JSON list of C-alpha atoms in Angstrom, two decimals:
[
{"chain": "A", "resi": 1, "resn": "MET", "atom": "CA", "xyz": [-5.22, -14.84, 25.14]},
{"chain": "A", "resi": 2, "resn": "THR", "atom": "CA", "xyz": [-4.40, -11.82, 27.23]},
{"chain": "A", "resi": 3, "resn": "ASN", "atom": "CA", "xyz": [-0.81, -11.10, 29.10]},
{"chain": "A", "resi": 4, "resn": "ASN", "atom": "CA", "xyz": [-2.16, -11.51, 32.30]},
{"chain": "A", "resi": 5, "resn": "LEU", "atom": "CA", "xyz": [-3.42, -14.44, 31.45]},
{"chain": "A", "resi": 6, "resn": "LEU", "atom": "CA", "xyz": [-0.25, -15.89, 29.46]},
{"chain": "A", "resi": 7, "resn": "LEU", "atom": "CA", "xyz": [1.84, -14.64, 32.07]},
{"chain": "A", "resi": 8, "resn": "GLY", "atom": "CA", "xyz": [0.15, -16.39, 34.81]},
{"chain": "A", "resi": 9, "resn": "ARG", "atom": "CA", "xyz": [-1.08, -19.66, 32.91]},
{"chain": "A", "resi": 10, "resn": "ALA", "atom": "CA", "xyz": [3.46, -19.46, 31.77]},
{"chain": "A", "resi": 11, "resn": "ALA", "atom": "CA", "xyz": [3.93, -18.97, 35.30]},
{"chain": "A", "resi": 12, "resn": "VAL", "atom": "CA", "xyz": [2.30, -21.86, 36.71]},
{"chain": "A", "resi": 13, "resn": "ALA", "atom": "CA", "xyz": [3.42, -24.54, 34.48]},
{"chain": "A", "resi": 14, "resn": "ALA", "atom": "CA", "xyz": [7.27, -22.98, 35.67]},
{"chain": "A", "resi": 15, "resn": "GLY", "atom": "CA", "xyz": [6.40, -23.48, 39.07]},
{"chain": "A", "resi": 16, "resn": "ALA", "atom": "CA", "xyz": [4.95, -27.41, 38.54]},
{"chain": "A", "resi": 17, "resn": "ILE", "atom": "CA", "xyz": [8.77, -27.75, 35.85]},
{"chain": "A", "resi": 18, "resn": "VAL", "atom": "CA", "xyz": [10.49, -26.41, 39.34]},
{"chain": "A", "resi": 19, "resn": "VAL", "atom": "CA", "xyz": [8.96, -27.96, 42.00]},
{"chain": "A", "resi": 20, "resn": "ALA", "atom": "CA", "xyz": [9.95, -31.68, 40.00]},
{"chain": "A", "resi": 21, "resn": "VAL", "atom": "CA", "xyz": [13.49, -31.01, 40.31]},
{"chain": "A", "resi": 22, "resn": "VAL", "atom": "CA", "xyz": [13.67, -29.28, 42.98]},
{"chain": "A", "resi": 23, "resn": "GLU", "atom": "CA", "xyz": [11.22, -32.72, 44.61]},
{"chain": "A", "resi": 24, "resn": "PHE", "atom": "CA", "xyz": [13.94, -34.77, 41.98]},
{"chain": "A", "resi": 25, "resn": "ALA", "atom": "CA", "xyz": [17.05, -33.28, 43.22]},
{"chain": "A", "resi": 26, "resn": "LEU", "atom": "CA", "xyz": [15.99, -33.58, 46.58]},
{"chain": "A", "resi": 27, "resn": "LEU", "atom": "CA", "xyz": [15.29, -37.24, 47.17]},
{"chain": "A", "resi": 28, "resn": "HIS", "atom": "CA", "xyz": [17.87, -38.37, 43.21]},
{"chain": "A", "resi": 29, "resn": "SER", "atom": "CA", "xyz": [21.17, -36.30, 44.64]},
{"chain": "A", "resi": 30, "resn": "ALA", "atom": "CA", "xyz": [20.96, -35.46, 48.22]},
{"chain": "A", "resi": 31, "resn": "ALA", "atom": "CA", "xyz": [18.39, -38.29, 49.96]},
{"chain": "A", "resi": 32, "resn": "GLY", "atom": "CA", "xyz": [19.96, -41.09, 47.47]},
{"chain": "A", "resi": 33, "resn": "VAL", "atom": "CA", "xyz": [16.96, -42.75, 45.64]},
{"chain": "A", "resi": 34, "resn": "ASP", "atom": "CA", "xyz": [17.63, -44.69, 43.05]},
{"chain": "A", "resi": 35, "resn": "LEU", "atom": "CA", "xyz": [14.96, -43.80, 41.01]},
{"chain": "A", "resi": 36, "resn": "ALA", "atom": "CA", "xyz": [14.00, -46.25, 37.96]},
{"chain": "A", "resi": 37, "resn": "VAL", "atom": "CA", "xyz": [11.63, -48.56, 36.68]},
{"chain": "A", "resi": 38, "resn": "ARG", "atom": "CA", "xyz": [10.17, -50.40, 34.82]},
{"chain": "A", "resi": 39, "resn": "SER", "atom": "CA", "xyz": [9.98, -51.16, 31.18]},
{"chain": "A", "resi": 40, "resn": "GLY", "atom": "CA", "xyz": [8.72, -54.87, 29.92]},
{"chain": "A", "resi": 41, "resn": "ASN", "atom": "CA", "xyz": [11.82, -56.60, 30.81]},
{"chain": "A", "resi": 42, "resn": "SER", "atom": "CA", "xyz": [14.66, -54.02, 31.18]},
{"chain": "A", "resi": 43, "resn": "THR", "atom": "CA", "xyz": [15.19, -51.31, 34.63]},
{"chain": "A", "resi": 44, "resn": "ARG", "atom": "CA", "xyz": [16.16, -47.39, 33.34]},
{"chain": "A", "resi": 45, "resn": "GLN", "atom": "CA", "xyz": [16.80, -44.63, 34.62]},
{"chain": "A", "resi": 46, "resn": "ILE", "atom": "CA", "xyz": [14.79, -41.46, 35.07]},
{"chain": "A", "resi": 47, "resn": "SER", "atom": "CA", "xyz": [16.79, -38.09, 34.61]},
{"chain": "A", "resi": 48, "resn": "VAL", "atom": "CA", "xyz": [15.96, -35.01, 35.76]},
{"chain": "A", "resi": 49, "resn": "ALA", "atom": "CA", "xyz": [16.08, -33.90, 32.24]},
{"chain": "A", "resi": 50, "resn": "ALA", "atom": "CA", "xyz": [13.04, -36.85, 31.61]},
{"chain": "A", "resi": 51, "resn": "VAL", "atom": "CA", "xyz": [11.32, -35.67, 34.96]},
{"chain": "A", "resi": 52, "resn": "ILE", "atom": "CA", "xyz": [11.87, -31.87, 33.56]},
{"chain": "A", "resi": 53, "resn": "VAL", "atom": "CA", "xyz": [9.78, -33.19, 29.85]},
{"chain": "A", "resi": 54, "resn": "ALA", "atom": "CA", "xyz": [7.10, -35.02, 31.28]},
{"chain": "A", "resi": 55, "resn": "ALA", "atom": "CA", "xyz": [6.01, -31.67, 33.46]},
{"chain": "A", "resi": 56, "resn": "ALA", "atom": "CA", "xyz": [5.77, -29.73, 30.86]},
{"chain": "A", "resi": 57, "resn": "VAL", "atom": "CA", "xyz": [4.25, -32.32, 28.53]},
{"chain": "A", "resi": 58, "resn": "ALA", "atom": "CA", "xyz": [1.92, -32.21, 31.29]},
{"chain": "A", "resi": 59, "resn": "ALA", "atom": "CA", "xyz": [2.17, -28.69, 31.99]},
{"chain": "A", "resi": 60, "resn": "LEU", "atom": "CA", "xyz": [1.12, -27.56, 28.32]},
{"chain": "A", "resi": 61, "resn": "ALA", "atom": "CA", "xyz": [-1.70, -30.03, 27.90]},
{"chain": "A", "resi": 62, "resn": "GLY", "atom": "CA", "xyz": [-3.27, -29.19, 30.47]},
{"chain": "A", "resi": 63, "resn": "TRP", "atom": "CA", "xyz": [-3.63, -25.38, 28.82]},
{"chain": "A", "resi": 64, "resn": "ALA", "atom": "CA", "xyz": [-3.72, -26.47, 25.65]},
{"chain": "A", "resi": 65, "resn": "LEU", "atom": "CA", "xyz": [-7.65, -28.35, 26.85]},
{"chain": "A", "resi": 66, "resn": "LEU", "atom": "CA", "xyz": [-8.38, -25.78, 29.02]},
{"chain": "A", "resi": 67, "resn": "ALA", "atom": "CA", "xyz": [-8.16, -23.50, 26.76]},
{"chain": "A", "resi": 68, "resn": "VAL", "atom": "CA", "xyz": [-9.79, -25.59, 24.13]},
{"chain": "A", "resi": 69, "resn": "LEU", "atom": "CA", "xyz": [-13.02, -25.81, 26.98]},
{"chain": "A", "resi": 70, "resn": "GLU", "atom": "CA", "xyz": [-12.55, -21.99, 27.78]},
{"chain": "A", "resi": 71, "resn": "ARG", "atom": "CA", "xyz": [-13.63, -20.89, 24.11]},
{"chain": "A", "resi": 72, "resn": "ARG", "atom": "CA", "xyz": [-16.21, -24.13, 24.34]},
{"chain": "A", "resi": 73, "resn": "THR", "atom": "CA", "xyz": [-18.39, -23.75, 27.05]},
{"chain": "A", "resi": 74, "resn": "ASN", "atom": "CA", "xyz": [-19.54, -21.62, 30.15]},
{"chain": "A", "resi": 75, "resn": "ARG", "atom": "CA", "xyz": [-18.89, -25.07, 32.60]},
{"chain": "A", "resi": 76, "resn": "SER", "atom": "CA", "xyz": [-14.67, -25.31, 31.33]},
{"chain": "A", "resi": 77, "resn": "ARG", "atom": "CA", "xyz": [-13.42, -25.04, 35.13]},
{"chain": "A", "resi": 78, "resn": "VAL", "atom": "CA", "xyz": [-15.62, -28.31, 35.76]},
{"chain": "A", "resi": 79, "resn": "TRP", "atom": "CA", "xyz": [-15.21, -30.37, 33.21]},
{"chain": "A", "resi": 80, "resn": "TRP", "atom": "CA", "xyz": [-10.92, -28.50, 32.98]},
{"chain": "A", "resi": 81, "resn": "THR", "atom": "CA", "xyz": [-11.11, -29.66, 36.05]},
{"chain": "A", "resi": 82, "resn": "ALA", "atom": "CA", "xyz": [-12.73, -33.67, 36.19]},
{"chain": "A", "resi": 83, "resn": "VAL", "atom": "CA", "xyz": [-10.67, -34.72, 33.83]},
{"chain": "A", "resi": 84, "resn": "ALA", "atom": "CA", "xyz": [-7.41, -33.50, 34.66]},
{"chain": "A", "resi": 85, "resn": "VAL", "atom": "CA", "xyz": [-8.20, -35.33, 38.09]},
{"chain": "A", "resi": 86, "resn": "ALA", "atom": "CA", "xyz": [-9.02, -37.86, 35.84]},
{"chain": "A", "resi": 87, "resn": "VAL", "atom": "CA", "xyz": [-5.85, -37.94, 34.42]},
{"chain": "A", "resi": 88, "resn": "LEU", "atom": "CA", "xyz": [-3.99, -37.53, 37.61]},
{"chain": "A", "resi": 89, "resn": "LEU", "atom": "CA", "xyz": [-4.76, -41.02, 38.76]},
{"chain": "A", "resi": 90, "resn": "LEU", "atom": "CA", "xyz": [-4.89, -43.01, 35.92]},
{"chain": "A", "resi": 91, "resn": "SER", "atom": "CA", "xyz": [-0.92, -41.76, 36.32]},
{"chain": "A", "resi": 92, "resn": "LEU", "atom": "CA", "xyz": [-1.06, -42.22, 39.60]},
{"chain": "A", "resi": 93, "resn": "LEU", "atom": "CA", "xyz": [-3.00, -46.31, 39.00]},
{"chain": "A", "resi": 94, "resn": "LEU", "atom": "CA", "xyz": [0.39, -46.93, 35.99]},
{"chain": "A", "resi": 95, "resn": "GLY", "atom": "CA", "xyz": [3.37, -44.68, 36.56]},
{"chain": "A", "resi": 96, "resn": "PRO", "atom": "CA", "xyz": [4.66, -45.02, 40.30]},
{"chain": "A", "resi": 97, "resn": "PRO", "atom": "CA", "xyz": [3.57, -48.33, 40.52]},
{"chain": "A", "resi": 98, "resn": "SER", "atom": "CA", "xyz": [6.82, -49.02, 37.40]},
{"chain": "A", "resi": 99, "resn": "GLY", "atom": "CA", "xyz": [8.56, -47.67, 40.43]},
{"chain": "A", "resi": 100, "resn": "VAL", "atom": "CA", "xyz": [11.91, -50.53, 41.22]},
{"chain": "A", "resi": 101, "resn": "GLY", "atom": "CA", "xyz": [11.33, -50.36, 44.79]},
{"chain": "A", "resi": 102, "resn": "GLY", "atom": "CA", "xyz": [9.92, -48.73, 47.76]},
{"chain": "A", "resi": 103, "resn": "GLY", "atom": "CA", "xyz": [12.32, -45.51, 46.86]},
{"chain": "A", "resi": 104, "resn": "ALA", "atom": "CA", "xyz": [11.58, -45.22, 42.99]},
{"chain": "A", "resi": 105, "resn": "LYS", "atom": "CA", "xyz": [7.57, -45.65, 43.73]},
{"chain": "A", "resi": 106, "resn": "ALA", "atom": "CA", "xyz": [7.13, -43.64, 46.67]},
{"chain": "A", "resi": 107, "resn": "THR", "atom": "CA", "xyz": [10.01, -40.71, 44.71]},
{"chain": "A", "resi": 108, "resn": "LEU", "atom": "CA", "xyz": [7.06, -41.05, 41.87]},
{"chain": "A", "resi": 109, "resn": "ALA", "atom": "CA", "xyz": [3.80, -40.95, 43.65]},
{"chain": "A", "resi": 110, "resn": "LEU", "atom": "CA", "xyz": [5.29, -38.21, 45.05]},
{"chain": "A", "resi": 111, "resn": "LEU", "atom": "CA", "xyz": [6.79, -36.09, 41.45]},
{"chain": "A", "resi": 112, "resn": "HIS", "atom": "CA", "xyz": [2.33, -37.14, 39.75]},
{"chain": "A", "resi": 113, "resn": "LEU", "atom": "CA", "xyz": [0.80, -35.78, 43.06]},
{"chain": "A", "resi": 114, "resn": "SER", "atom": "CA", "xyz": [2.70, -32.16, 43.45]},
{"chain": "A", "resi": 115, "resn": "VAL", "atom": "CA", "xyz": [2.70, -31.29, 39.27]},
{"chain": "A", "resi": 116, "resn": "GLY", "atom": "CA", "xyz": [-0.74, -32.67, 39.19]},
{"chain": "A", "resi": 117, "resn": "ILE", "atom": "CA", "xyz": [-1.75, -30.32, 42.74]},
{"chain": "A", "resi": 118, "resn": "ILE", "atom": "CA", "xyz": [-0.22, -27.55, 41.20]},
{"chain": "A", "resi": 119, "resn": "LEU", "atom": "CA", "xyz": [-2.22, -27.30, 37.35]},
{"chain": "A", "resi": 120, "resn": "ILE", "atom": "CA", "xyz": [-5.90, -28.57, 38.98]},
{"chain": "A", "resi": 121, "resn": "LEU", "atom": "CA", "xyz": [-5.45, -25.21, 40.99]},
{"chain": "A", "resi": 122, "resn": "GLY", "atom": "CA", "xyz": [-3.46, -23.10, 40.10]},
{"chain": "A", "resi": 123, "resn": "LEU", "atom": "CA", "xyz": [-4.08, -23.32, 35.80]},
{"chain": "A", "resi": 124, "resn": "PRO", "atom": "CA", "xyz": [-7.57, -22.46, 36.31]},
{"chain": "A", "resi": 125, "resn": "ARG", "atom": "CA", "xyz": [-6.74, -19.46, 39.00]},
{"chain": "A", "resi": 126, "resn": "SER", "atom": "CA", "xyz": [-4.64, -17.68, 36.92]},
{"chain": "A", "resi": 127, "resn": "ARG", "atom": "CA", "xyz": [-7.83, -16.70, 34.59]},
{"chain": "A", "resi": 128, "resn": "PRO", "atom": "CA", "xyz": [-8.53, -12.73, 35.13]},
{"chain": "A", "resi": 129, "resn": "GLU", "atom": "CA", "xyz": [-11.30, -12.55, 37.71]},
{"chain": "A", "resi": 130, "resn": "GLY", "atom": "CA", "xyz": [-13.37, -10.69, 35.09]},
{"chain": "A", "resi": 131, "resn": "ALA", "atom": "CA", "xyz": [-12.89, -12.57, 32.59]},
{"chain": "A", "resi": 132, "resn": "ASN", "atom": "CA", "xyz": [-13.68, -16.61, 34.75]},
{"chain": "A", "resi": 133, "resn": "ARG", "atom": "CA", "xyz": [-16.37, -18.78, 33.12]}
]
């Protein structure tokens, strides 16, 4: 993996994490949204650490899948984008509905969408032009 590719993909991953943290800070701290989710019979608060970990896991998993596909197929972007969109849609079906209240559900949906869109648009485009697949 070239340095430009590594730096580009790391920048996309970091960007997704930063956007998620800023959204969390604005909506939770500034707007007063109580970001809580139901987990079974209990309710738990979502912390900024949980937002960072979730965004980082999504970024690293997407990056890893894209790297594997780039080594195995000439249509890596098509396959990766299809899988990434499916995962984003699944996360929207499972994550936000568990929020406690409308504000939490909307905030969770925004977090999932923003991280997903940044990764879907950014990771494949971070590959240098001469190395596109």
